[in-house]
PDB file of C-alpha atoms in Angstrom:
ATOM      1  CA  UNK G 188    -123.766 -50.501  -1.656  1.00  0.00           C
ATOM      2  CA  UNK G 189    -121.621 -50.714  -5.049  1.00  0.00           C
ATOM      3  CA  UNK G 190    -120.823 -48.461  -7.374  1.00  0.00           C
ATOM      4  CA  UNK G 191    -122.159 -49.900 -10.635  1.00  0.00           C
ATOM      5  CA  UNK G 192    -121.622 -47.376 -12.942  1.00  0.00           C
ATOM      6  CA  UNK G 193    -119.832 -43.830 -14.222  1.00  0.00           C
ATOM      7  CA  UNK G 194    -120.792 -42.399 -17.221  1.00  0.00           C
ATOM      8  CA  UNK G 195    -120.509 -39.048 -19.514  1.00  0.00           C
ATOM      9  CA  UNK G 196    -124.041 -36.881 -19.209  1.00  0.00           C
ATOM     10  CA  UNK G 197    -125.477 -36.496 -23.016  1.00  0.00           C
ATOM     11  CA  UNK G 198    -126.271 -32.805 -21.993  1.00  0.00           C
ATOM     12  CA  UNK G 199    -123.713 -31.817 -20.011  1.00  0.00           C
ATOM     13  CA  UNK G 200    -120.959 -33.542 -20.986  1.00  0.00           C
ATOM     14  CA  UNK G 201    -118.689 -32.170 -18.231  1.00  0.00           C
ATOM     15  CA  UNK G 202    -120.542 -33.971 -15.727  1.00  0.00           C
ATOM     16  CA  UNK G 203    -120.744 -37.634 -14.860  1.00  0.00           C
ATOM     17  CA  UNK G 204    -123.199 -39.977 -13.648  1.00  0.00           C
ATOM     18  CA  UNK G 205    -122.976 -42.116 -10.875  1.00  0.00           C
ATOM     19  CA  UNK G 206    -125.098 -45.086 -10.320  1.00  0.00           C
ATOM     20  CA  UNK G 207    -125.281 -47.326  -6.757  1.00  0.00           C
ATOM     21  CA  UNK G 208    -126.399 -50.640  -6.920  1.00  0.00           C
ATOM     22  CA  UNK G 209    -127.951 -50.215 -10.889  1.00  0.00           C
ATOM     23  CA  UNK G 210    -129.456 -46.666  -9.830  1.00  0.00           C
ATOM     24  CA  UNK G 211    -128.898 -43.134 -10.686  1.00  0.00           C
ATOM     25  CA  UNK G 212    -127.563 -41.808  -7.167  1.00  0.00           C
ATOM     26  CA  UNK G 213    -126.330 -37.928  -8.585  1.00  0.00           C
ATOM     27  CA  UNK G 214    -123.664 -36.369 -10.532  1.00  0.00           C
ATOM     28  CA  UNK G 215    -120.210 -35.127 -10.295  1.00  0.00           C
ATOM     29  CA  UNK G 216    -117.806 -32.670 -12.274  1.00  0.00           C
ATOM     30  CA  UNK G 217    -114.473 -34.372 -13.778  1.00  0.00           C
ATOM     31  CA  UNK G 218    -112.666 -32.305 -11.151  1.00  0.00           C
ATOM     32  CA  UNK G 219    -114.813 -33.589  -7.966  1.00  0.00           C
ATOM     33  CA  UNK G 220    -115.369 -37.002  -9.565  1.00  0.00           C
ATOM     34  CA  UNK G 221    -111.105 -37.124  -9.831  1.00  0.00           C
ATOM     35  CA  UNK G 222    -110.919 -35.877  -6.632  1.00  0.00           C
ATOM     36  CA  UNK G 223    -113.199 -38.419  -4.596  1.00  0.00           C
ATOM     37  CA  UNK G 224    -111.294 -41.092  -6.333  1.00  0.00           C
ATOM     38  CA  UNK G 225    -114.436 -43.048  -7.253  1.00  0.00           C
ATOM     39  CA  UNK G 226    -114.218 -45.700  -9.519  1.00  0.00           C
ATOM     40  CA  UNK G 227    -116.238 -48.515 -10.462  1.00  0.00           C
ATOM     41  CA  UNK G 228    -117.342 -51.328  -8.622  1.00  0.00           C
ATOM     42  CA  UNK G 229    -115.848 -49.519  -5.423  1.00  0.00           C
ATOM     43  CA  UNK G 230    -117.870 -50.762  -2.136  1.00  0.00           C
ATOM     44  CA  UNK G 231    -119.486 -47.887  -0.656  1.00  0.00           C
ATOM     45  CA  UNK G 232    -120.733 -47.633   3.288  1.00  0.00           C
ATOM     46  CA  UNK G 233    -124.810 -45.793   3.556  1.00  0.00           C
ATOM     47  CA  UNK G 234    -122.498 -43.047   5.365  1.00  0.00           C
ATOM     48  CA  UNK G 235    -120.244 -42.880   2.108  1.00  0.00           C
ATOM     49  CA  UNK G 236    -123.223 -42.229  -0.174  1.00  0.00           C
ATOM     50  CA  UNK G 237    -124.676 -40.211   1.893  1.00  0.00           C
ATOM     51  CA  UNK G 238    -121.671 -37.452   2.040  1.00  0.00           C
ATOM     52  CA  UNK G 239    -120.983 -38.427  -1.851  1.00  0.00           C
ATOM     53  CA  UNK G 240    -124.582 -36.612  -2.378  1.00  0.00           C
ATOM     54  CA  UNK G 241    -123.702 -33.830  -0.165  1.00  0.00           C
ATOM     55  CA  UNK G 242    -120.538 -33.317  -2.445  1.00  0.00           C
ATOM     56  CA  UNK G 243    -122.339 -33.702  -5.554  1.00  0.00           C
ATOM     57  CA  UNK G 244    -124.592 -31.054  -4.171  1.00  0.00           C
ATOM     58  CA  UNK G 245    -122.135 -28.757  -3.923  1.00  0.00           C
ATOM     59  CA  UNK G 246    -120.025 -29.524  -6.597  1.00  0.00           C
ATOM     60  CA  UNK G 247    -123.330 -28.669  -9.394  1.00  0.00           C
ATOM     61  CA  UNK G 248    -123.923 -25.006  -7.264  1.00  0.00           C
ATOM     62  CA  UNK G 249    -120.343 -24.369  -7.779  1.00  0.00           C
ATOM     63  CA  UNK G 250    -120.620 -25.383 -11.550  1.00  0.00           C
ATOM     64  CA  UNK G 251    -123.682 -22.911 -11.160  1.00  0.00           C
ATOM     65  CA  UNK G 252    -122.327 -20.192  -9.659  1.00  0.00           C
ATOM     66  CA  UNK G 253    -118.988 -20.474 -12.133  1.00  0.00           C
ATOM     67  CA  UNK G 254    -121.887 -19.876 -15.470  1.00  0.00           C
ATOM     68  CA  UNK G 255    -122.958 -17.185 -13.420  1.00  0.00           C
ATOM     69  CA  UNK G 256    -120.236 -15.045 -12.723  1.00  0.00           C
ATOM     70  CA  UNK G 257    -119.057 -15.672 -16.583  1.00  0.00           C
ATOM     71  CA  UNK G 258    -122.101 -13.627 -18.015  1.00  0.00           C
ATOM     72  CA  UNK G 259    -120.474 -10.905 -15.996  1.00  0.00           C
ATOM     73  CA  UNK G 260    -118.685  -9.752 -13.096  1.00  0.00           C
ATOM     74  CA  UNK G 261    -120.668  -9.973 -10.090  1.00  0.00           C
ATOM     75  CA  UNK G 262    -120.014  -8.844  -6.632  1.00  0.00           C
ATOM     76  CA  UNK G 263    -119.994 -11.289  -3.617  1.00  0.00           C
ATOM     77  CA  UNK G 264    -123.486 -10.104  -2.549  1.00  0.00           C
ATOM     78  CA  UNK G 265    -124.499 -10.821  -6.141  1.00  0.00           C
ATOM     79  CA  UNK G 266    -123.168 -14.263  -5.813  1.00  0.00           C
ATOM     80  CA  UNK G 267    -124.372 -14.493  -2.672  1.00  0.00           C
ATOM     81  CA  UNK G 268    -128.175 -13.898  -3.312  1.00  0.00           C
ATOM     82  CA  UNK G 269    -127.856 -16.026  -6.377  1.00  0.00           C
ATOM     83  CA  UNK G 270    -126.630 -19.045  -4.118  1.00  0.00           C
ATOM     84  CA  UNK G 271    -129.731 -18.350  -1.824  1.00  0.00           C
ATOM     85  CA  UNK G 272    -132.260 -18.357  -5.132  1.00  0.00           C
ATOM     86  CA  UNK G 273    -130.858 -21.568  -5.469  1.00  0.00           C
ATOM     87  CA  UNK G 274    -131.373 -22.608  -1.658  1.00  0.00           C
ATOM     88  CA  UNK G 275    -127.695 -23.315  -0.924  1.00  0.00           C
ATOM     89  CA  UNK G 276    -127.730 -24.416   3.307  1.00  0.00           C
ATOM     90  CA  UNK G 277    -125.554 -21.121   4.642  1.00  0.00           C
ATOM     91  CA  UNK G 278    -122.817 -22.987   5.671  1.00  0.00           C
ATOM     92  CA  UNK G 279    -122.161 -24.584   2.236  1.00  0.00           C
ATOM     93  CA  UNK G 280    -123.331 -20.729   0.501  1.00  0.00           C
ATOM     94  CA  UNK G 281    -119.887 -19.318   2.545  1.00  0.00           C
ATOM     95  CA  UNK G 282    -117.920 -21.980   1.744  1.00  0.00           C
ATOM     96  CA  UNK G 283    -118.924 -21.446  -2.192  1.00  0.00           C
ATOM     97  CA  UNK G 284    -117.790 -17.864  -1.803  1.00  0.00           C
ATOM     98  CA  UNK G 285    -114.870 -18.832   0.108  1.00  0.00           C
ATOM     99  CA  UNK G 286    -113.718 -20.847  -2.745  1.00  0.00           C
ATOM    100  CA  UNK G 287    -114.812 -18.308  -5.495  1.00  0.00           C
ATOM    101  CA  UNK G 288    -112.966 -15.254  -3.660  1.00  0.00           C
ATOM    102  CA  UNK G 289    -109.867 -17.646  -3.203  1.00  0.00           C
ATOM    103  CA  UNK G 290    -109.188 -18.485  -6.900  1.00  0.00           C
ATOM    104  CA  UNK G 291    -110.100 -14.764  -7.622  1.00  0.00           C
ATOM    105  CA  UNK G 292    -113.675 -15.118  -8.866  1.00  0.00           C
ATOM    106  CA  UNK G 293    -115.371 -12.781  -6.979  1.00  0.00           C
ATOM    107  CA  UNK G 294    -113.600  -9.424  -5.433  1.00  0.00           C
ATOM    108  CA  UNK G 295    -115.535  -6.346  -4.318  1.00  0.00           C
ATOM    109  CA  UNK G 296    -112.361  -4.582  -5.482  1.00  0.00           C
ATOM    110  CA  UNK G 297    -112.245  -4.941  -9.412  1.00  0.00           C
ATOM    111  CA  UNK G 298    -115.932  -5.378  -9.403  1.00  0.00           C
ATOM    112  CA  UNK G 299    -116.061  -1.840  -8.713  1.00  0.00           C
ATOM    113  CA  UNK G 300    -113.681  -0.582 -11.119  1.00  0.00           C
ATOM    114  CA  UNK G 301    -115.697  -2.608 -13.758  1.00  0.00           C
ATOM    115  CA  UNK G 302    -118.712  -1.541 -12.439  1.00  0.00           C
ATOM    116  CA  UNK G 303    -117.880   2.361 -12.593  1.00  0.00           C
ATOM    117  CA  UNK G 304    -116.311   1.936 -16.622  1.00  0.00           C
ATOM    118  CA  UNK G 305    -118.900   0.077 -17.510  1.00  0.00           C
ATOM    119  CA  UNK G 306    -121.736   2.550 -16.335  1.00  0.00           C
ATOM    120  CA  UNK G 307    -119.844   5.362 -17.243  1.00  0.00           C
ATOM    121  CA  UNK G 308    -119.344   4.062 -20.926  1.00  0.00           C
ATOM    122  CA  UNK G 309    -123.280   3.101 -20.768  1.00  0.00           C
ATOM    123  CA  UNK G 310    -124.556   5.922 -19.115  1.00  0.00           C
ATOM    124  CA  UNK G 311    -122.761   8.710 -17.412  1.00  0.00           C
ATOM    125  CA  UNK G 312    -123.671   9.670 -14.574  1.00  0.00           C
ATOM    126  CA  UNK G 313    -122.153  11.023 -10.945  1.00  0.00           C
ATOM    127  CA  UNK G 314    -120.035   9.715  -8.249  1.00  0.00           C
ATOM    128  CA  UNK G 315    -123.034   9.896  -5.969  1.00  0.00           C
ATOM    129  CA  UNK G 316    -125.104   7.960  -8.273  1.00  0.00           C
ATOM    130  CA  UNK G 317    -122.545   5.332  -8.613  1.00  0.00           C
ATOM    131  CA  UNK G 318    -121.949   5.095  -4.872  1.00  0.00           C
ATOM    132  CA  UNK G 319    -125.336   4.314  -4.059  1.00  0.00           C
ATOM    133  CA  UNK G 320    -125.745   1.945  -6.603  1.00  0.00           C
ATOM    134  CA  UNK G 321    -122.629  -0.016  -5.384  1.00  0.00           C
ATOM    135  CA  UNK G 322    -123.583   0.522  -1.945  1.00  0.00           C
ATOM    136  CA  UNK G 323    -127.079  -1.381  -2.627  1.00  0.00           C
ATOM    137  CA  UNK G 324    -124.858  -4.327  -4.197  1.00  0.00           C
ATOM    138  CA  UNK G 325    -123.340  -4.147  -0.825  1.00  0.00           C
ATOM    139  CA  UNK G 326    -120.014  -2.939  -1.858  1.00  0.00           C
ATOM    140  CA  UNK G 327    -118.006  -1.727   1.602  1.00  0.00           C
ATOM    141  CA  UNK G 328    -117.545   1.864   1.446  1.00  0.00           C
ATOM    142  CA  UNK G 329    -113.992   2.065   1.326  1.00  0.00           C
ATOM    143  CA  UNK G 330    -113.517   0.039  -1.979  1.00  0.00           C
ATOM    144  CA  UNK G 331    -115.893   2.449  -3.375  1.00  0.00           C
ATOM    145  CA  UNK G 332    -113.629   5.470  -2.426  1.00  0.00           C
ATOM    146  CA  UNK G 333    -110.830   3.728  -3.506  1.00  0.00           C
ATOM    147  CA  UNK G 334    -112.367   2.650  -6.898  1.00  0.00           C
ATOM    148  CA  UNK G 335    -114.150   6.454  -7.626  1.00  0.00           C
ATOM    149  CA  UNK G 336    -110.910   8.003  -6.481  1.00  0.00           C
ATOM    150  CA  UNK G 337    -108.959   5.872  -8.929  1.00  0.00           C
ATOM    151  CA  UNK G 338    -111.028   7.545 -11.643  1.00  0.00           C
ATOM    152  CA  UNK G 339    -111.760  10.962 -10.377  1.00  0.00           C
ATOM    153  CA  UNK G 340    -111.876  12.491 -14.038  1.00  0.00           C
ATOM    154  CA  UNK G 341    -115.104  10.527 -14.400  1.00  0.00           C
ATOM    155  CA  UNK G 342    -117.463  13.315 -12.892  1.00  0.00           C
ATOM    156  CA  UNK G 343    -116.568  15.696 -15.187  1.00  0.00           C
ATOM    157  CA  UNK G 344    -116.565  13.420 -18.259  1.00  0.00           C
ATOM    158  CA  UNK G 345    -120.123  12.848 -17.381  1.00  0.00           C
ATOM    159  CA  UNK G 346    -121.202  15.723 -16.858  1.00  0.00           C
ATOM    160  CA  UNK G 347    -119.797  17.155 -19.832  1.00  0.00           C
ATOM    161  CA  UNK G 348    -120.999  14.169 -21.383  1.00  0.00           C
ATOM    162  CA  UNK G 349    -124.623  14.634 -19.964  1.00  0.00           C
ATOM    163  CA  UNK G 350    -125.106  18.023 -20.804  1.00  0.00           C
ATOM    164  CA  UNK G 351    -123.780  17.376 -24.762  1.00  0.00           C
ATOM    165  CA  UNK G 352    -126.248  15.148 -25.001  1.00  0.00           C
ATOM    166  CA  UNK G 353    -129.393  16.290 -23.021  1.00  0.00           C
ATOM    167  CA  UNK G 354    -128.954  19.603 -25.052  1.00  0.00           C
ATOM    168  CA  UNK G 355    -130.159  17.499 -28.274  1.00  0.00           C
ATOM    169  CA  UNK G 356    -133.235  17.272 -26.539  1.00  0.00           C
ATOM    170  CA  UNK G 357    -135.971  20.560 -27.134  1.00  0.00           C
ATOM    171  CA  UNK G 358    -136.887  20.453 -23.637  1.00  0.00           C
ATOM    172  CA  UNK G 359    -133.362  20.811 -21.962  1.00  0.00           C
ATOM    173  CA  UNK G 360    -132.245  23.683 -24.230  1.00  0.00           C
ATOM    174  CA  UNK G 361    -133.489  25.916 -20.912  1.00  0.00           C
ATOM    175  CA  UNK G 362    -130.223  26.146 -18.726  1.00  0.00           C
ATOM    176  CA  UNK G 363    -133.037  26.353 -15.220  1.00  0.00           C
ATOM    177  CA  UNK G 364    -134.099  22.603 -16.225  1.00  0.00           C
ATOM    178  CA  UNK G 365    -131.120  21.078 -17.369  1.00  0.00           C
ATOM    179  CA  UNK G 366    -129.558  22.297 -14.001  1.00  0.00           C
ATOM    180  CA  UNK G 367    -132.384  20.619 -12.114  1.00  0.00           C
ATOM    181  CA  UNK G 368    -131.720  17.610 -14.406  1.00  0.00           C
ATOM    182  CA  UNK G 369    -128.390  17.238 -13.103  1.00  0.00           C
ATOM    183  CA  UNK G 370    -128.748  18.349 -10.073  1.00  0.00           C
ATOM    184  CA  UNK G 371    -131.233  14.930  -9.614  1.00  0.00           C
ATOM    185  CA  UNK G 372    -128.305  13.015 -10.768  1.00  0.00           C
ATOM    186  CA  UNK G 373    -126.008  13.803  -7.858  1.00  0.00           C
ATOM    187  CA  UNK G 374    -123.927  16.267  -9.649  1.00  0.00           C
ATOM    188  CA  UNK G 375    -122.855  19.402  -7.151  1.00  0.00           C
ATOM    189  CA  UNK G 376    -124.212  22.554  -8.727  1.00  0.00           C
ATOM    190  CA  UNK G 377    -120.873  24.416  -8.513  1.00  0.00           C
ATOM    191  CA  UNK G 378    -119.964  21.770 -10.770  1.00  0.00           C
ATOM    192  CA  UNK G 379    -123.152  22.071 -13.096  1.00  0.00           C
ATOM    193  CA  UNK G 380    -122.651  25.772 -13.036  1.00  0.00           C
ATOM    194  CA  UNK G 381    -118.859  25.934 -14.372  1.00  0.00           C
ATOM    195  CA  UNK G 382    -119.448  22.915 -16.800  1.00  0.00           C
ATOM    196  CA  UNK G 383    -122.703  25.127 -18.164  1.00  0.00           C
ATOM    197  CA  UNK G 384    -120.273  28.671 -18.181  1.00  0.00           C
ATOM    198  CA  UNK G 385    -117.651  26.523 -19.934  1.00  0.00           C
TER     199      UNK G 385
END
């Protein structure tokens, strides 16, 4: 088995082409292409090819999985579930996130923080709202204690922020429903009953 060719993809120009023996065998990024050191005309064994397609395998999920996480942050779970879609083998989906959380692409930690000023900018809402939502993206519970406790001013910010604008609405301007409004979105009602009096 020879390597016969390498060559530039027209649509993804990032990624090369490698043919054995005159035949498209599968694809590589400049990085993993550099870093097998293949080259043309090299002599390959069946063996060889065979773990050259396993690479290339990997190496286009990890080009996958890099788009993905640039549309926005995403936490490992995120990642994680994408690589499944996708019907990574488990061994190579936890070596994926291995190599993702070691250059700092995914992390629970600032996820969180992101997460929280992002949905709090969007729409407001409590610190019991937020931790269930993080907690079905399978953040741990502590970096969700850490990351709400960072920004404890954020319950009150919504809530004041809640109330200014639900009191636009006709059918909120009756204190008894806006309480039981807020009190659905995981705001204490010692809270909603000072925020109200204030």
């Amino acid at each position: 088995m020879k390597i016969t060719g390498i060559t530039h993809q027209q649509k993804h120009p990032q990624r090369y082409s490698v043919f054995i023996d005159g035949a498209y065998a599968f694809s590589l990024s400049e990085a993993a292409l550099i870093s097998s050191k293949l080259h043309h005309g090299q002599e390959l064994k069946p063996q060889q090819a065979g773990e050259l397609k396993l690479l290339a395998s990997g190496d286009k999920l990890y080009g996958q999985a890099c788009r993905y996480i640039a549309l926005r942050v995403r936490s490992a779970w995120e990642v994680a579930c994408y690589l499944d879609r996708k019907q990574a083998p488990p061994a190579l989906t936890s070596d994926l996130l291995n190599k993702l959380s070691n250059i700092g692409l995914i992390d629970d930690a600032p996820y969180a923080k992101v997460y929280i000023h992002d949905r709090q900018l969007l729409r407001p809402t409590s610190r019991l709202k937020i931790s269930f939502e993080l907690r079905k993206k399978h953040v741990s519970e502590e970096i969700i204690e850490a990351a709400l406790n960072a920004n404890e001013e954020i319950e009150q910010t919504a809530l004041n922020d809640l109330i200014r604008r639900k009191r636009q609405q006709s059918r909120y301007q009756d204190d008894l429903k806006l309480m039981q409004y807020l009190a659905r979105q995981g705001f204490h009602y010692s809270d909603i009953k000072k925020a109200l009096g204030e």
